[in-house]
Coordinates of C-alpha atoms and ligand atoms in Angstrom, one line a residue:
X7 CA 0.0 0.0 0.0
X8 CA 1.5 3.3 -1.0
X9 CA 2.0 5.9 1.7
X10 CA 0.1 9.1 1.4
X11 CA 3.2 11.0 0.4
X12 CA 4.0 8.5 -2.3
X13 CA 0.5 8.9 -3.5
X14 CA 0.8 12.7 -3.6
X15 CA 4.0 12.2 -5.5
X16 CA 2.3 10.1 -8.1
X17 CA -0.5 12.7 -8.5
X18 CA 2.0 15.4 -9.0
X19 CA 3.8 13.4 -11.6
X20 CA 0.6 12.8 -13.5
X21 CA -0.3 16.4 -13.3
X22 CA 3.2 17.3 -14.4
X23 CA 2.6 15.3 -17.5
X24 CA -0.8 16.8 -18.2
X25 CA 0.6 20.3 -17.7
X26 CA 2.9 19.8 -20.6
X27 CA 0.0 18.7 -22.8
X28 CA -2.4 21.0 -24.6
X29 CA -5.9 20.6 -23.2
X30 CA -5.1 21.9 -19.7
X31 CA -5.5 25.7 -20.1
X32 CA -9.1 25.5 -21.3
X33 CA -10.1 23.1 -18.6
X34 CA -8.6 25.2 -15.8
X35 CA -11.1 28.0 -16.4
X36 CA -14.3 26.0 -16.4
X37 CA -15.3 24.9 -12.9
X38 CA -16.1 21.3 -12.4
X39 CA -19.9 20.7 -12.1
X40 CA -21.4 19.7 -8.8
X41 CA -24.9 18.7 -9.8
X42 CA -27.5 18.4 -7.1
X43 CA -30.0 15.8 -8.2
X44 CA -32.3 13.0 -7.3
X45 CA -31.0 9.5 -7.4
X46 CA -31.9 6.0 -6.3
X47 CA -29.4 4.3 -4.0
X48 CA -29.4 1.1 -2.0
X49 CA -29.1 2.3 1.6
X50 CA -31.1 -0.3 3.5
X51 CA -30.0 -3.9 3.7
X52 CA -30.6 -6.3 0.8
X53 CA -34.2 -7.2 0.5
X54 CA -35.3 -3.6 1.0
X55 CA -36.0 -1.5 -2.0
X56 CA -33.6 1.3 -3.0
X57 CA -34.1 4.7 -1.5
X58 CA -34.7 7.9 -3.5
X59 CA -32.3 10.5 -2.3
X60 CA -31.0 14.0 -3.2
X61 CA -27.3 13.9 -3.7
X62 CA -24.4 15.8 -5.2
X63 CA -23.7 14.0 -8.4
X64 CA -26.4 11.6 -7.3
X65 CA -24.4 10.3 -4.4
X66 CA -24.6 10.6 -0.6
X67 CA -22.0 11.5 0.5
X68 CA -21.3 13.5 -2.6
X69 CA -17.8 13.3 -4.3
X70 CA -14.9 14.1 -2.1
X71 CA -13.5 17.5 -3.1
X72 CA -9.8 17.7 -2.5
X73 CA -7.3 20.5 -2.8
X74 CA -3.9 21.4 -1.5
X75 CA -3.8 24.0 1.3
X76 CA -3.9 27.5 -0.2
X77 CA -5.4 26.3 -3.5
X78 CA -8.7 27.4 -4.9
X79 CA -11.9 25.3 -4.9
X80 CA -14.0 25.9 -8.0
X81 CA -17.3 24.2 -8.4
X82 CA -20.3 25.0 -10.5
X83 CA -23.4 24.1 -8.5
X84 CA -26.0 22.9 -11.0
X85 CA -29.5 22.6 -9.5
X86 CA -31.4 19.7 -10.9
X87 CA -33.6 19.5 -7.8
X88 CA -37.3 20.4 -7.7
X89 CA -36.5 23.3 -5.3
X90 CA -33.9 26.1 -4.8
X91 CA -30.6 25.2 -3.1
X92 CA -27.1 26.5 -2.3
X93 CA -23.9 25.0 -1.0
X94 CA -22.2 25.9 2.3
X95 CA -18.5 25.0 2.8
X96 CA -18.5 24.1 6.4
X97 CA -15.5 25.2 8.5
X98 CA -13.6 27.0 5.7
X99 CA -12.5 30.5 6.6
X100 CA -14.0 31.6 3.4
X101 CA -14.7 34.8 1.5
X102 CA -18.2 35.7 2.7
X103 CA -19.7 35.9 -0.8
X104 CA -18.9 32.2 -1.2
X105 CA -20.4 31.0 2.1
X106 CA -23.5 29.7 0.5
X107 CA -26.1 30.7 3.0
X108 CA -29.4 31.3 1.1
X109 CA -31.0 34.5 2.2
X110 CA -27.9 35.9 3.9
X111 CA -24.9 35.6 1.6
X112 CA -26.6 34.7 -1.7
X113 CA -30.0 34.0 -3.3
X114 CA -30.9 30.4 -3.4
X115 CA -30.2 28.9 -6.8
X116 CA -33.5 28.1 -8.6
X117 CA -34.1 24.7 -10.2
X118 CA -32.4 24.6 -13.6
X119 CA -30.0 27.4 -12.6
X120 CA -26.3 27.3 -11.7
X121 CA -23.9 29.1 -9.4
X122 CA -20.1 29.2 -9.5
X123 CA -18.3 28.8 -6.2
X124 CA -14.7 29.9 -6.3
X125 CA -12.7 30.4 -3.1
X126 CA -9.4 29.8 -1.4
X127 CA -9.0 27.0 1.2
X128 CA -6.5 28.7 3.6
X129 CA -6.4 25.9 6.2
X130 CA -5.5 22.3 5.8
X131 CA -7.9 19.8 7.4
X132 CA -11.1 17.9 7.2
X133 CA -14.1 20.0 6.1
X134 CA -17.4 19.2 4.4
X135 CA -20.0 20.8 2.2
X136 CA -23.7 20.7 2.5
X137 CA -26.9 22.3 1.3
X138 CA -27.8 25.6 3.1
X139 CA -31.3 26.3 1.9
X140 CA -34.0 24.4 3.8
X141 CA -31.1 22.5 5.2
X142 CA -33.1 20.5 7.7
X143 CA -34.8 18.9 4.6
X144 CA -32.0 19.0 2.1
X145 CA -29.2 17.6 4.2
X146 CA -31.5 14.9 5.5
X147 CA -32.2 13.9 1.9
X148 CA -28.5 13.4 1.3
X149 CA -27.0 16.7 0.1
X150 CA -23.5 16.7 1.7
X151 CA -20.0 15.6 1.0
X152 CA -16.4 15.8 2.2
X153 CA -14.0 18.7 1.5
X154 CA -10.4 17.7 2.2
X155 CA -7.6 20.2 2.3
X156 CA -4.2 18.6 2.2
X157 CA -1.2 19.7 4.1
X158 CA 1.9 20.4 2.0
X159 CA 3.6 17.9 4.2
X160 CA 1.0 15.3 5.3
X161 CA 1.8 12.9 8.1
X162 CA 3.3 9.6 7.2
X163 CA 0.6 7.0 7.2
X164 CA 0.0 3.8 5.3
X165 CA -3.5 4.5 4.4
X166 CA -6.2 7.2 4.7
X167 CA -9.9 6.9 4.9
X168 CA -12.6 9.6 5.0
X169 CA -15.6 8.3 7.0
X170 CA -18.8 10.3 6.6
X171 CA -21.1 9.3 9.5
X172 CA -24.8 9.8 8.9
X173 CA -28.2 8.5 9.8
X174 CA -31.4 8.3 7.7
X175 CA -35.0 8.3 8.8
X176 CA -36.6 5.8 6.5
X177 CA -40.0 4.3 6.3
X178 CA -39.4 0.7 7.6
X179 CA -41.6 -0.8 4.9
X180 CA -40.7 1.1 1.7
X181 CA -37.2 2.4 2.7
X182 CA -38.3 5.8 1.4
X183 CA -37.1 8.8 3.2
X184 CA -39.6 9.8 5.9
X185 CA -40.8 13.2 4.7
X186 CA -42.3 14.4 7.9
X187 CA -39.5 16.9 8.2
X188 CA -41.6 19.3 10.2
X189 CA -42.9 16.8 12.7
X190 CA -43.3 18.9 15.9
X191 CA -42.3 16.0 18.3
X192 CA -38.9 15.7 16.7
X193 CA -38.4 19.4 16.2
X194 CA -39.1 20.2 19.8
X195 CA -37.0 17.3 21.2
X196 CA -33.5 16.1 20.0
X197 CA -34.2 16.7 16.3
X198 CA -34.5 14.3 13.4
X199 CA -32.8 11.1 14.5
X200 CA -32.5 8.4 11.9
X201 CA -33.3 4.7 12.1
X202 CA -30.5 3.6 9.6
X203 CA -27.0 4.5 10.5
X204 CA -24.4 4.6 7.7
X205 CA -20.8 5.4 7.0
X206 CA -20.1 6.6 3.5
X207 CA -23.6 5.5 2.6
X208 CA -23.2 1.9 3.8
X209 CA -24.8 0.5 6.9
X210 CA -22.1 -2.3 7.0
X211 CA -18.9 -0.5 5.9
X212 CA -16.0 -2.9 6.1
X213 CA -12.4 -2.0 5.2
X214 CA -9.9 -4.8 5.1
X215 CA -6.5 -3.8 6.7
X216 CA -3.2 -5.4 7.6
X217 CA -2.0 -5.6 11.2
X218 CA 0.4 -2.9 12.3
X219 CA -0.5 -0.4 9.5
X220 CA -1.1 3.2 10.5
X221 CA -4.1 5.0 9.2
X222 CA -5.5 8.5 9.2
X223 CA -9.2 8.5 9.7
X224 CA -11.1 11.6 8.8
X225 CA -14.4 11.5 10.6
X226 CA -17.3 13.8 9.6
X227 CA -20.7 13.8 11.3
X228 CA -23.1 14.7 8.5
X229 CA -26.3 13.7 10.3
X230 CA -29.1 16.1 11.1
X231 CA -29.1 15.6 14.9
X232 CA -27.3 12.5 16.0
X233 CA -24.4 12.7 18.4
X234 CA -22.0 9.8 17.8
X235 CA -20.2 8.5 20.9
X236 CA -17.2 6.7 19.3
X237 CA -14.5 4.4 20.6
X238 CA -11.7 2.3 19.2
X239 CA -11.5 -1.5 19.4
X240 CA -8.4 -3.3 18.1
X241 CA -6.9 0.0 17.2
X242 CA -4.6 2.3 19.1
X243 CA -5.3 5.9 18.2
X244 CA -4.7 9.6 18.7
X245 CA -6.9 12.6 17.9
X246 CA -4.7 14.9 15.8
X247 CA -7.3 17.5 14.7
X248 CA -10.8 18.7 15.5
X249 CA -13.1 20.5 13.1
X250 CA -10.2 20.6 10.6
X251 CA -7.7 22.3 13.0
X252 CA -4.6 20.5 14.3
X253 CA -4.3 20.0 18.0
X254 CA -1.1 21.3 19.5
X255 CA -0.4 17.8 20.6
X256 CA -2.0 14.5 19.5
X257 CA -4.2 13.2 22.3
X258 CA -4.4 9.5 22.9
X259 CA -8.0 8.3 22.3
X260 CA -8.7 5.9 25.1
X261 CA -12.1 7.0 26.1
X262 CA -15.2 8.0 24.2
X263 CA -15.1 10.7 21.5
X264 CA -18.4 12.5 21.1
X265 CA -18.8 13.7 17.6
X266 CA -21.8 16.1 17.4
X267 CA -23.5 17.0 14.2
X268 CA -21.2 18.9 11.8
X269 CA -18.1 18.2 13.9
X270 CA -15.0 16.5 12.4
X271 CA -12.1 14.6 14.0
X272 CA -8.9 13.4 12.4
X273 CA -7.5 10.3 14.1
X274 CA -4.3 8.5 13.5
X275 CA -4.7 4.9 14.4
X276 CA -2.5 1.8 14.4
X277 CA -4.0 -1.6 13.8
X278 CA -3.1 -3.6 16.8
X279 CA -5.5 -6.6 16.6
X280 CA -4.3 -10.0 15.4
X281 CA -4.7 -11.2 11.8
X282 CA -8.0 -13.1 11.5
X283 CA -9.7 -10.7 14.0
X284 CA -11.6 -7.6 13.3
X285 CA -10.9 -4.1 14.6
X286 CA -13.7 -1.6 14.8
X287 CA -14.6 2.0 15.0
X288 CA -17.2 1.4 17.7
X289 CA -20.4 3.4 18.2
X290 CA -22.0 3.3 21.7
X291 CA -25.6 2.7 20.8
X292 CA -28.7 4.3 22.4
X293 CA -28.9 1.2 24.6
X294 CA -25.3 1.7 25.8
X295 CA -24.3 -1.3 23.8
X296 CA -21.3 -1.1 21.5
X297 CA -22.1 -1.5 17.8
X298 CA -19.7 -1.5 14.8
X299 CA -19.7 1.8 13.0
X300 CA -16.9 0.6 10.7
X301 CA -15.3 -2.8 10.7
X302 CA -11.7 -3.3 9.8
X303 CA -11.1 -7.1 9.2
X304 CA -7.4 -7.8 9.7
X305 CA -6.3 -10.0 6.8
X306 CA -2.6 -10.1 7.2
X307 CA 0.3 -8.5 8.9
X308 CA 3.0 -6.1 7.8
X309 CA 6.4 -6.3 9.5
X310 CA 6.1 -4.9 12.9
X311 CA 8.2 -1.8 13.0
X312 CA 8.1 -0.1 16.4
X313 CA 6.3 3.2 16.0
X314 CA 6.4 6.3 18.0
X315 CA 3.3 8.2 18.8
X316 CA 2.4 10.5 15.8
X317 CA 3.6 14.0 15.7
X318 CA 1.3 17.0 15.7
X319 CA 0.0 18.1 12.3
X320 CA 1.6 21.3 11.0
X321 CA -0.4 24.3 12.4
X322 CA -2.7 26.3 10.2
X323 CA -1.9 30.0 9.7
X324 CA -4.5 31.6 12.0
X325 CA -3.6 30.8 15.6
X326 CA -6.9 32.1 16.9
X327 CA -7.5 34.1 20.0
X328 CA -4.7 34.2 22.5
X329 CA -5.8 36.8 25.0
X330 CA -9.2 38.2 26.1
X331 CA -7.9 41.7 26.8
X332 CA -10.5 44.2 25.4
X333 CA -12.7 41.3 24.2
X334 CA -16.3 42.3 23.5
X335 CA -18.6 40.4 25.8
X336 CA -21.6 38.7 24.1
X337 CA -24.2 36.5 25.5
X338 CA -26.5 34.0 23.9
X339 CA -29.3 32.4 25.9
X340 CA -30.9 29.3 24.4
X341 CA -34.4 28.5 25.5
X342 CA -37.4 26.4 24.5
X343 CA -38.0 22.9 23.5
X344 CA -40.0 20.2 25.1
X345 CA -39.9 20.2 28.9
X346 CA -38.3 23.7 28.8
X347 CA -39.3 26.8 30.6
X348 CA -39.9 29.1 27.7
X349 CA -43.4 30.4 27.9
X350 CA -43.1 33.1 25.2
X351 CA -40.7 34.6 22.7
X352 CA -40.7 37.1 19.9
X353 CA -41.7 36.2 16.4
X354 CA -42.1 38.9 13.7
X355 CA -41.8 41.6 16.4
X356 CA -44.7 40.2 18.5
X357 CA -44.5 38.4 21.7
X358 CA -46.2 35.0 21.4
X359 CA -47.0 32.3 23.9
X360 CA -45.3 28.9 23.6
X361 CA -48.4 27.3 22.0
X362 CA -48.8 30.0 19.4
X363 CA -45.1 29.7 18.6
X364 CA -45.5 25.9 18.3
X365 CA -48.4 26.4 16.0
X366 CA -46.1 28.4 13.7
X367 CA -43.4 25.7 13.9
X368 CA -41.2 27.6 16.4
X369 CA -40.0 25.7 19.4
X370 CA -36.7 27.4 20.4
X371 CA -35.4 30.9 20.9
X372 CA -32.0 32.7 21.1
X373 CA -32.2 35.6 23.5
X374 CA -35.9 35.5 23.5
X375 CA -36.3 35.6 19.7
X376 CA -37.6 32.6 17.8
X377 CA -36.3 33.4 14.4
X378 CA -33.4 34.8 12.5
X379 CA -33.5 38.5 13.1
X380 CA -33.1 41.5 10.7
X381 CA -30.4 42.9 13.0
X382 CA -27.3 40.9 13.8
X383 CA -26.6 39.6 17.3
X384 CA -23.5 41.8 17.2
X385 CA -21.9 44.3 14.9
X386 CA -18.2 43.6 15.2
X387 CA -15.3 45.6 14.0
X388 CA -12.7 43.7 11.9
X389 CA -10.0 42.3 14.1
X390 CA -12.1 42.7 17.3
X391 CA -11.7 40.0 20.0
X392 CA -15.0 38.6 21.2
X393 CA -15.9 36.6 24.3
X394 CA -19.2 34.8 23.8
X395 CA -21.1 33.1 26.6
X396 CA -23.5 30.4 25.5
X397 CA -26.1 29.6 28.1
X398 CA -28.2 26.5 27.4
X399 CA -31.4 26.7 29.4
X400 CA -33.0 23.8 27.6
X401 CA -32.9 20.2 28.5
X402 CA -31.3 19.2 25.2
X403 CA -27.8 19.4 23.9
X404 CA -27.1 21.7 21.0
X405 CA -24.2 21.8 18.5
X406 CA -23.4 25.5 18.0
X407 CA -21.7 26.4 14.8
X408 CA -20.2 29.7 13.8
X409 CA -19.6 30.3 10.1
X410 CA -16.4 31.9 8.7
X411 CA -14.2 31.9 11.9
X412 CA -13.0 29.3 14.3
X413 CA -13.2 29.9 18.1
X414 CA -11.5 28.5 21.2
X415 CA -13.2 27.5 24.3
X416 CA -12.5 29.7 27.3
X417 CA -11.8 27.9 30.5
X418 CA -11.0 29.7 33.7
X419 CA -10.7 32.9 31.9
X420 CA -8.3 31.8 29.2
X421 CA -8.9 30.8 25.6
X422 CA -7.3 27.5 26.0
X423 CA -9.6 25.1 24.1
X424 CA -8.8 23.7 20.7
X425 CA -9.8 25.7 17.6
X426 CA -13.3 24.6 16.7
X427 CA -16.2 25.7 14.5
X428 CA -18.9 23.6 16.2
X429 CA -19.3 23.2 20.0
X430 CA -21.5 20.8 21.7
X431 CA -23.3 22.5 24.6
X432 CA -24.9 20.0 26.9
X433 CA -28.3 20.5 28.5
X434 CA -28.4 23.2 31.1
X435 CA -24.8 24.0 30.6
X436 CA -23.0 27.3 30.0
X437 CA -19.8 27.4 27.9
X438 CA -17.8 30.4 26.8
X439 CA -15.8 30.8 23.6
X440 CA -13.5 33.4 22.3
X441 CA -12.6 34.4 18.7
X442 CA -11.2 37.2 16.7
X443 CA -13.6 38.7 14.3
X444 CA -11.0 38.6 11.5
X445 CA -13.2 37.7 8.6
X446 CA -15.4 40.4 7.2
X447 CA -19.0 39.6 6.3
X448 CA -22.3 38.3 7.6
X449 CA -21.8 35.0 9.5
X450 CA -24.5 32.7 10.8
X451 CA -24.3 31.3 14.3
X452 CA -26.8 28.5 14.7
X453 CA -27.6 25.1 16.1
X454 CA -26.5 22.3 13.8
X455 CA -29.3 20.1 14.9
X456 CA -30.8 21.3 11.7
X457 CA -34.5 21.2 12.6
X458 CA -33.6 23.2 15.8
X459 CA -32.1 25.9 13.5
X460 CA -35.2 25.9 11.4
X461 CA -37.5 26.2 14.4
X462 CA -35.8 29.2 16.2
X463 CA -32.1 28.5 16.8
X464 CA -30.4 30.8 14.3
X465 CA -28.7 34.2 14.5
X466 CA -25.8 36.0 12.9
X467 CA -23.0 38.4 13.4
X468 CA -21.7 41.1 11.1
X469 CA -18.0 41.9 10.8
X470 CA -17.0 45.1 9.1
Ligands
C2O7 CU1 -22.8 23.3 8.5 CU2 -24.8 26.8 8.8 O1 -23.8 25.1 8.6
CU8 CU1 -30.2 22.5 18.9

């Protein structure tokens, strides 16, 4: 099996050949199409019918988009869906005009129309792209895919796998996607939790490996609402990056890794189990029982070379916030949901009771407002440090995602947490993050349990 570096070397050689050819210049100006369309795929086990999905290039996950750090991503979104759509490039410190948020940074692209995305990927790491118009419907139907930005000097591994974790809510008889997206019970509780769990679109993903190889696993949680509690079995591993951003030091993964919706984790793992056995990426099920998320049957053994723990990935350019001196204090109070104490909130400038809000499909509020507001949560000056307190008054966890900038968690007054773009805030918990408002534009800040976002948990900040 070639190492990653050898593989990159091969690619460069191939590109080198092509560059001396003639067809290249024309091709480099036309973006590659990314067509959002309906397709039929076999998701459920054999014996069940195929499922009609919406996917990029008719696949879910969509094709992996891969560039070298600092390169441009160019894609022409072609909308072959029956409704408008747009693409958000989750976690990229992107030019605001390319952020893909329908109604905020661009108009949704109508059926039959196209839109050219063209942006630089400044940070190496594991990112993803997904629909950002009616996303609680469109992402659940399958509109998402990996976006991988390679380091100039990637770590030495024998193999690399991108693993897109997802769940699907299917009709158990027909295997069709359950289309009760606005079902109040789910919206007001944990969100849309699926009944078929997949990795890369397969419920039984199995990747044969040899003993002693070292792999890089790029985990992406693309589900609407499921938090994946993950563990390793027959693998020794380290977390080397979260939400794309390298950790200062690899952290041994001995306990459970909670991967909330939209979060990513890069792991480096060594296959330790014997040939003939099977190693697993384990998911702790709702019943607390371990289940196989991905199986790694061990079919042979490479020579055992003693290996040191992996080194840290090369750091990305923006180091994030280092000090809170002069940081602007902001506060976001999340309320609502089933069993919550929200008895009213503002909608369309009017204070409405919980039942009236529920009748309008609003179950949650940010700072007492049950919708995306005209005015931003904050008007920030470019370069301003921010200290944002997130108060979860609800009895559900929420995966809070900031567009356009990564933050660090503040603990005991210092911004010491890893750089992240999505933070899981547990029920009744208060967490504080800090970031530098160093990317101009209008940036969403919302819960990535997507039906929560739709039913009240969405706001934005403006950086000028
Ligand atoms: Cu992953 Cu507002 O997005
Ligand atoms: Cu939420």
